[in-house]
Amino acid sequence: MVDANTIGPVEVAVILFEGNEFNGSVAPALADLQRSGVVQIIDLAFVAKDGDGNAAIVELEDAEMGAAFGEVNEHPLDLLSDDDLAGIADGLEPNSSALVVVWEDSWAAAFARAVRESNGEVIVLERIPREVVLTALAAVEEA
């Protein structure tokens, strides 16, 4: 169970799979991250849109999805509402799908707690896009 006094930062990711070609290989990677204590999976959902544009929320309890993600999502909190998932599904192109993952950054929980206990507050937190990092690394290598 997640404790509000000790929880680390929480993130949500929407991972697009074009052509509805989801093979489940991300499930073991998520399980490894969770087992190692890097993250704690809080909620998972899968949305899909067929070639005709019909959207569906795929239940993770169904046979195929349950087998892939059962180990990862043992104690879901259902933070993602049906409206959240419908909005994500609406944004999908036909014949695509998305995995929606909510996780706690467990690795940062102790630091986050120390910040709170010091009456500190994070006022800026920004993820640098991969493309920007790659461009910066290429510039360093050229110098």
Coordinates of N, CA, C and O in Angstrom, one line a residue, residues 12-143:
V12 N 3.2 9.5 -14.7 CA 2.4 8.7 -15.6 C 3.0 8.8 -17.0 O 3.5 9.8 -17.4
A13 N 3.0 7.6 -17.7 CA 3.6 7.6 -19.0 C 2.5 6.9 -19.9 O 1.8 6.0 -19.5
V14 N 2.4 7.4 -21.1 CA 1.6 6.9 -22.1 C 2.5 6.4 -23.3 O 3.2 7.2 -23.8
I15 N 2.5 5.1 -23.5 CA 3.4 4.5 -24.5 C 2.7 4.1 -25.7 O 1.8 3.2 -25.6
L16 N 2.9 4.7 -26.8 CA 2.2 4.4 -28.1 C 2.7 3.2 -28.8 O 4.0 3.0 -28.9
F17 N 1.8 2.4 -29.3 CA 2.2 1.2 -30.1 C 1.4 1.4 -31.4 O 0.2 1.1 -31.5
E18 N 2.1 1.8 -32.5 CA 1.5 2.0 -33.8 C 1.2 0.7 -34.4 O 1.9 -0.3 -34.2
G19 N 0.1 0.6 -35.1 CA -0.3 -0.6 -35.8 C -0.8 -1.7 -34.9 O -0.9 -2.8 -35.2
N20 N -1.1 -1.3 -33.6 CA -1.6 -2.3 -32.6 C -0.7 -3.5 -32.5 O -1.2 -4.6 -32.3
E21 N 0.6 -3.3 -32.6 CA 1.5 -4.4 -32.6 C 2.2 -4.4 -31.2 O 3.4 -4.2 -31.1
F22 N 1.4 -4.7 -30.2 CA 1.9 -4.8 -28.8 C 2.3 -6.2 -28.6 O 1.4 -7.1 -28.7
N23 N 3.5 -6.5 -28.2 CA 3.9 -7.9 -28.0 C 4.1 -8.3 -26.5 O 4.5 -9.4 -26.2
G24 N 3.9 -7.3 -25.6 CA 4.1 -7.6 -24.2 C 5.5 -7.6 -23.6 O 5.7 -7.8 -22.4
S25 N 6.5 -7.3 -24.4 CA 7.9 -7.3 -24.0 C 8.2 -6.2 -23.0 O 9.2 -6.3 -22.3
V26 N 7.4 -5.2 -22.8 CA 7.6 -4.2 -21.8 C 7.3 -4.7 -20.4 O 7.8 -4.2 -19.4
A27 N 6.4 -5.7 -20.3 CA 6.0 -6.2 -19.0 C 7.2 -6.7 -18.2 O 7.3 -6.3 -17.0
P28 N 8.1 -7.6 -18.7 CA 9.2 -8.0 -17.9 C 10.2 -6.9 -17.5 O 10.7 -6.9 -16.4
A29 N 10.3 -5.9 -18.4 CA 11.2 -4.7 -18.1 C 10.6 -4.0 -16.9 O 11.3 -3.6 -16.0
L30 N 9.2 -3.8 -16.9 CA 8.6 -3.1 -15.8 C 8.7 -3.9 -14.5 O 8.9 -3.4 -13.4
A31 N 8.5 -5.2 -14.6 CA 8.6 -6.1 -13.5 C 10.1 -6.1 -12.9 O 10.2 -6.0 -11.6
D32 N 11.1 -6.0 -13.7 CA 12.4 -5.9 -13.2 C 12.7 -4.6 -12.5 O 13.3 -4.6 -11.4
L33 N 12.1 -3.5 -13.0 CA 12.2 -2.2 -12.3 C 11.6 -2.2 -11.0 O 12.1 -1.7 -10.0
Q34 N 10.4 -2.9 -10.9 CA 9.7 -2.9 -9.7 C 10.4 -3.8 -8.7 O 10.5 -3.5 -7.5
R35 N 10.8 -5.0 -9.1 CA 11.6 -5.9 -8.2 C 12.8 -5.3 -7.6 O 13.2 -5.5 -6.5
S36 N 13.5 -4.5 -8.4 CA 14.7 -3.9 -8.0 C 14.5 -2.7 -7.0 O 15.4 -2.1 -6.5
G37 N 13.2 -2.2 -6.9 CA 12.9 -1.1 -6.1 C 13.1 0.2 -6.7 O 12.9 1.3 -6.0
V38 N 13.3 0.3 -8.0 CA 13.5 1.6 -8.7 C 12.1 2.3 -8.8 O 12.0 3.5 -8.6
V39 N 11.0 1.5 -9.1 CA 9.7 2.0 -9.2 C 8.7 1.1 -8.5 O 9.0 -0.1 -8.2
Q40 N 7.6 1.6 -8.1 CA 6.4 0.8 -7.7 C 5.3 1.1 -8.6 O 4.9 2.3 -8.7
I41 N 4.8 0.1 -9.3 CA 3.7 0.4 -10.3 C 2.4 0.6 -9.4 O 2.1 -0.2 -8.6
I42 N 1.8 1.7 -9.7 CA 0.6 2.1 -9.0 C -0.7 1.7 -9.8 O -1.7 1.2 -9.3
D43 N -0.6 1.9 -11.1 CA -1.8 1.6 -11.9 C -1.3 1.4 -13.4 O -0.3 1.9 -13.8
L44 N -2.0 0.5 -14.1 CA -1.8 0.2 -15.4 C -3.1 0.1 -16.2 O -4.1 -0.4 -15.6
A45 N -3.1 0.5 -17.4 CA -4.2 0.3 -18.3 C -3.7 0.3 -19.7 O -2.6 0.7 -20.0
F46 N -4.6 -0.3 -20.6 CA -4.2 -0.4 -22.0 C -5.4 0.0 -22.8 O -6.6 -0.4 -22.5
V47 N -5.2 0.9 -23.7 CA -6.3 1.4 -24.6 C -5.9 1.1 -26.0 O -4.7 1.1 -26.4
A48 N -6.9 0.9 -26.9 CA -6.7 0.5 -28.3 C -7.7 1.2 -29.1 O -8.8 1.4 -28.7
K49 N -7.3 1.4 -30.4 CA -8.2 1.9 -31.4 C -8.0 1.1 -32.6 O -6.9 0.9 -33.1
D50 N -9.2 0.5 -33.1 CA -9.0 -0.4 -34.3 C -9.0 0.5 -35.6 O -9.0 1.7 -35.5
G51 N -8.8 -0.2 -36.7 CA -8.7 0.5 -38.0 C -9.9 1.4 -38.4 O -9.7 2.3 -39.1
D52 N -11.0 1.1 -37.8 CA -12.2 1.9 -38.1 C -12.4 3.1 -37.1 O -13.3 3.8 -37.2
G53 N -11.4 3.2 -36.1 CA -11.5 4.3 -35.2 C -12.3 4.0 -33.9 O -12.5 4.9 -33.1
N54 N -12.7 2.7 -33.7 CA -13.4 2.4 -32.5 C -12.4 2.1 -31.4 O -11.5 1.3 -31.5
A55 N -12.7 2.8 -30.3 CA -11.7 2.8 -29.1 C -12.2 1.8 -28.1 O -13.4 1.6 -27.9
A56 N -11.3 1.2 -27.4 CA -11.6 0.2 -26.3 C -10.6 0.3 -25.2 O -9.4 0.5 -25.5
I57 N -11.1 0.1 -24.0 CA -10.2 -0.1 -22.9 C -10.0 -1.6 -22.7 O -11.0 -2.3 -22.5
V58 N -8.8 -2.1 -22.8 CA -8.5 -3.5 -22.7 C -8.3 -3.8 -21.2 O -7.4 -3.2 -20.6
E59 N -9.1 -4.7 -20.6 CA -8.9 -5.1 -19.3 C -7.6 -5.9 -19.1 O -7.4 -6.8 -19.8
L60 N -6.8 -5.6 -18.1 CA -5.6 -6.3 -17.9 C -5.9 -7.7 -17.3 O -5.0 -8.5 -17.2
E61 N -7.1 -7.9 -16.9 CA -7.4 -9.2 -16.4 C -7.7 -10.3 -17.5 O -7.7 -11.4 -17.2
D62 N -7.8 -9.8 -18.7 CA -8.0 -10.8 -19.8 C -6.8 -11.7 -19.9 O -5.7 -11.4 -19.5
A63 N -7.0 -12.8 -20.5 CA -5.9 -13.9 -20.5 C -4.6 -13.4 -21.0 O -3.6 -13.5 -20.3
E64 N -4.5 -12.7 -22.2 CA -3.2 -12.3 -22.8 C -2.6 -11.2 -22.0 O -1.4 -11.3 -21.6
M65 N -3.3 -10.2 -21.7 CA -2.8 -9.0 -20.9 C -2.5 -9.4 -19.5 O -1.5 -9.0 -18.9
G66 N -3.3 -10.2 -18.9 CA -3.1 -10.7 -17.5 C -1.8 -11.5 -17.4 O -1.1 -11.3 -16.4
A67 N -1.6 -12.3 -18.4 CA -0.3 -13.1 -18.3 C 0.9 -12.2 -18.4 O 1.9 -12.4 -17.8
A68 N 0.8 -11.2 -19.2 CA 2.0 -10.3 -19.5 C 2.2 -9.4 -18.3 O 3.3 -9.1 -17.9
F69 N 1.1 -8.9 -17.6 CA 1.3 -7.8 -16.6 C 0.8 -8.2 -15.2 O 0.9 -7.4 -14.3
G70 N 0.4 -9.5 -15.0 CA 0.0 -9.9 -13.7 C 1.0 -9.7 -12.6 O 0.6 -9.3 -11.5
E71 N 2.2 -10.0 -12.9 CA 3.3 -9.8 -11.8 C 3.6 -8.3 -11.5 O 3.9 -8.0 -10.4
V72 N 3.4 -7.5 -12.5 CA 3.7 -6.1 -12.4 C 2.6 -5.3 -11.6 O 2.9 -4.5 -10.8
N73 N 1.3 -5.6 -11.8 CA 0.2 -4.9 -11.3 C -0.5 -5.7 -10.2 O -1.7 -5.8 -10.3
E74 N 0.2 -6.2 -9.2 CA -0.4 -7.0 -8.2 C -1.3 -6.3 -7.3 O -2.3 -6.8 -6.8
H75 N -1.1 -5.0 -7.0 CA -1.9 -4.2 -6.1 C -2.3 -2.9 -6.7 O -1.8 -1.8 -6.2
P76 N -3.1 -2.9 -7.7 CA -3.5 -1.7 -8.4 C -4.3 -0.7 -7.5 O -5.1 -1.2 -6.6
L77 N -4.1 0.6 -7.7 CA -4.9 1.6 -6.9 C -6.0 2.2 -7.8 O -6.7 3.0 -7.3
D78 N -6.0 1.9 -9.1 CA -7.0 2.5 -9.9 C -7.1 4.0 -9.9 O -8.1 4.6 -9.7
L79 N -5.9 4.6 -10.1 CA -5.9 6.1 -10.1 C -6.4 6.6 -11.5 O -6.8 7.8 -11.6
L80 N -6.3 5.8 -12.5 CA -6.7 6.2 -13.8 C -8.2 6.0 -14.0 O -8.7 4.9 -13.8
S81 N -8.9 7.1 -14.2 CA -10.4 7.0 -14.3 C -10.8 6.6 -15.8 O -9.9 6.7 -16.7
D82 N -12.0 6.2 -15.9 CA -12.5 5.9 -17.3 C -12.4 7.1 -18.2 O -12.1 7.0 -19.4
D83 N -12.7 8.3 -17.6 CA -12.5 9.5 -18.4 C -11.1 9.8 -18.9 O -10.9 10.2 -20.0
D84 N -10.2 9.5 -18.0 CA -8.7 9.7 -18.3 C -8.4 8.8 -19.5 O -7.8 9.2 -20.5
L85 N -8.8 7.5 -19.4 CA -8.5 6.5 -20.4 C -9.3 6.8 -21.7 O -8.7 6.6 -22.8
A86 N -10.5 7.3 -21.6 CA -11.3 7.6 -22.8 C -10.6 8.8 -23.5 O -10.5 8.8 -24.8
G87 N -10.1 9.7 -22.8 CA -9.4 10.9 -23.4 C -8.1 10.4 -24.1 O -7.8 10.9 -25.2
I88 N -7.4 9.5 -23.5 CA -6.2 9.0 -24.2 C -6.6 8.2 -25.4 O -6.0 8.4 -26.5
A89 N -7.6 7.4 -25.3 CA -8.1 6.6 -26.5 C -8.5 7.5 -27.6 O -8.2 7.3 -28.8
D90 N -9.2 8.6 -27.3 CA -9.7 9.6 -28.3 C -8.5 10.2 -29.1 O -8.6 10.5 -30.2
G91 N -7.4 10.4 -28.4 CA -6.2 10.9 -29.0 C -5.4 10.0 -29.9 O -4.5 10.4 -30.6
L92 N -5.7 8.7 -29.9 CA -5.0 7.7 -30.7 C -5.4 7.8 -32.1 O -6.6 8.0 -32.4
E93 N -4.5 7.5 -33.0 CA -4.8 7.4 -34.4 C -5.5 6.0 -34.6 O -5.2 5.1 -33.8
P94 N -6.3 5.8 -35.6 CA -6.8 4.5 -35.9 C -5.7 3.4 -36.0 O -4.6 3.8 -36.5
N95 N -6.0 2.2 -35.6 CA -5.0 1.1 -35.7 C -3.8 1.4 -34.8 O -2.6 1.1 -35.3
S96 N -4.0 1.9 -33.6 CA -2.9 2.0 -32.7 C -3.4 1.8 -31.2 O -4.6 1.6 -31.0
S97 N -2.5 1.6 -30.3 CA -2.8 1.4 -28.9 C -1.8 2.0 -28.0 O -0.8 2.5 -28.5
A98 N -2.1 2.1 -26.7 CA -1.2 2.7 -25.8 C -1.3 2.0 -24.4 O -2.4 1.6 -24.0
L99 N -0.2 1.8 -23.8 CA -0.1 1.4 -22.5 C 0.0 2.6 -21.6 O 0.9 3.5 -21.9
V100 N -0.8 2.7 -20.6 CA -0.7 3.8 -19.6 C -0.2 3.3 -18.3 O -0.8 2.3 -17.7
V101 N 0.9 3.8 -17.8 CA 1.5 3.3 -16.6 C 1.6 4.5 -15.6 O 2.2 5.5 -16.0
V102 N 1.2 4.3 -14.4 CA 1.4 5.2 -13.3 C 2.4 4.5 -12.3 O 2.1 3.4 -11.9
W103 N 3.5 5.2 -12.0 CA 4.4 4.6 -11.1 C 4.9 5.6 -10.1 O 5.0 6.8 -10.4
E104 N 5.4 5.1 -8.9 CA 6.1 5.9 -8.0 C 7.5 5.7 -8.2 O 8.0 4.6 -8.4
D105 N 8.3 6.8 -8.2 CA 9.7 6.7 -8.4 C 10.3 6.4 -7.0 O 10.7 7.3 -6.2
S106 N 10.3 5.1 -6.7 CA 10.7 4.7 -5.3 C 12.1 5.1 -5.0 O 12.4 5.3 -3.8
W107 N 13.0 5.1 -6.0 CA 14.4 5.4 -5.8 C 14.5 6.8 -5.2 O 15.5 7.2 -4.5
A108 N 13.5 7.7 -5.4 CA 13.6 9.1 -5.0 C 12.8 9.4 -3.7 O 12.8 10.5 -3.2
A109 N 12.2 8.3 -3.1 CA 11.3 8.5 -2.0 C 12.1 9.1 -0.8 O 11.6 10.0 -0.1
A110 N 13.2 8.5 -0.5 CA 14.0 9.0 0.7 C 14.4 10.5 0.5 O 14.3 11.3 1.5
F111 N 14.8 10.9 -0.7 CA 15.2 12.3 -0.9 C 13.9 13.1 -0.8 O 14.0 14.2 -0.2
A112 N 12.8 12.7 -1.4 CA 11.6 13.5 -1.3 C 11.2 13.7 0.1 O 10.7 14.8 0.5
R113 N 11.3 12.7 0.9 CA 10.9 12.8 2.3 C 11.8 13.8 3.0 O 11.4 14.6 3.8
A114 N 13.1 13.7 2.7 CA 14.1 14.6 3.4 C 13.8 16.1 3.0 O 13.8 17.0 3.8
V115 N 13.4 16.3 1.7 CA 13.0 17.6 1.3 C 11.8 18.1 2.1 O 11.7 19.2 2.6
R116 N 10.7 17.3 2.2 CA 9.5 17.6 2.9 C 9.9 17.9 4.4 O 9.4 18.9 5.0
E117 N 10.7 17.1 5.0 CA 11.0 17.2 6.4 C 11.9 18.5 6.7 O 11.9 19.0 7.8
S118 N 12.5 19.0 5.6 CA 13.3 20.2 5.7 C 12.5 21.4 5.3 O 13.1 22.5 5.1
N119 N 11.2 21.3 5.2 CA 10.3 22.3 4.7 C 10.7 22.8 3.4 O 10.5 24.0 3.0
G120 N 11.3 21.9 2.6 CA 11.6 22.3 1.2 C 10.5 22.0 0.3 O 9.5 21.3 0.6
E121 N 10.5 22.6 -0.9 CA 9.5 22.3 -1.9 C 10.2 22.4 -3.3 O 10.9 23.3 -3.6
V122 N 9.9 21.4 -4.1 CA 10.4 21.3 -5.5 C 9.6 22.4 -6.2 O 8.3 22.3 -6.3
I123 N 10.2 23.3 -6.8 CA 9.5 24.4 -7.6 C 9.6 24.2 -9.1 O 8.9 24.8 -9.8
V124 N 10.6 23.4 -9.5 CA 10.8 23.1 -10.9 C 11.3 21.7 -11.0 O 12.2 21.3 -10.4
L125 N 10.6 20.9 -11.8 CA 11.0 19.6 -12.1 C 10.6 19.3 -13.6 O 9.5 19.4 -14.0
E126 N 11.6 19.1 -14.4 CA 11.4 19.0 -15.8 C 12.2 17.9 -16.4 O 13.3 17.7 -16.1
R127 N 11.5 17.1 -17.2 CA 12.2 16.0 -17.9 C 12.7 16.5 -19.2 O 12.0 17.2 -20.0
I128 N 14.0 16.3 -19.5 CA 14.6 16.7 -20.7 C 14.3 15.7 -21.8 O 14.7 14.5 -21.6
P129 N 13.7 16.1 -22.9 CA 13.4 15.1 -24.0 C 14.7 14.4 -24.5 O 15.8 15.0 -24.6
R130 N 14.5 13.2 -24.8 CA 15.6 12.4 -25.3 C 16.3 13.0 -26.5 O 17.6 13.0 -26.5
E131 N 15.6 13.6 -27.4 CA 16.2 14.2 -28.5 C 17.2 15.4 -28.1 O 18.3 15.5 -28.7
V132 N 16.8 16.1 -27.1 CA 17.7 17.2 -26.6 C 18.9 16.6 -26.0 O 20.0 17.1 -26.2
V133 N 18.8 15.6 -25.2 CA 20.0 14.9 -24.6 C 20.9 14.4 -25.7 O 22.1 14.6 -25.7
L134 N 20.3 13.7 -26.7 CA 21.2 13.2 -27.8 C 21.9 14.3 -28.6 O 23.1 14.1 -28.9
T135 N 21.2 15.4 -28.8 CA 21.9 16.5 -29.5 C 23.0 17.1 -28.6 O 24.1 17.4 -29.2
A136 N 22.8 17.2 -27.3 CA 23.8 17.7 -26.4 C 25.0 16.8 -26.4 O 26.2 17.2 -26.4
L137 N 24.8 15.5 -26.3 CA 25.8 14.5 -26.3 C 26.6 14.5 -27.6 O 27.9 14.4 -27.6
A138 N 26.0 14.7 -28.7 CA 26.6 14.7 -30.0 C 27.5 16.0 -30.0 O 28.7 15.9 -30.6
A139 N 27.1 17.1 -29.5 CA 27.9 18.3 -29.5 C 29.1 18.2 -28.6 O 30.2 18.7 -29.0
V140 N 29.0 17.5 -27.5 CA 30.1 17.2 -26.6 C 31.1 16.4 -27.3 O 32.4 16.6 -27.2
E141 N 30.7 15.3 -28.0 CA 31.6 14.4 -28.7 C 32.3 15.2 -29.9 O 33.5 14.9 -30.1
E142 N 31.7 16.1 -30.5 CA 32.3 16.9 -31.6 C 33.3 17.9 -31.1 O 34.3 18.2 -31.8
A143 N 33.2 18.3 -29.8 CA 34.1 19.3 -29.3 C 35.4 18.8 -28.9 O 35.7 17.7 -28.8

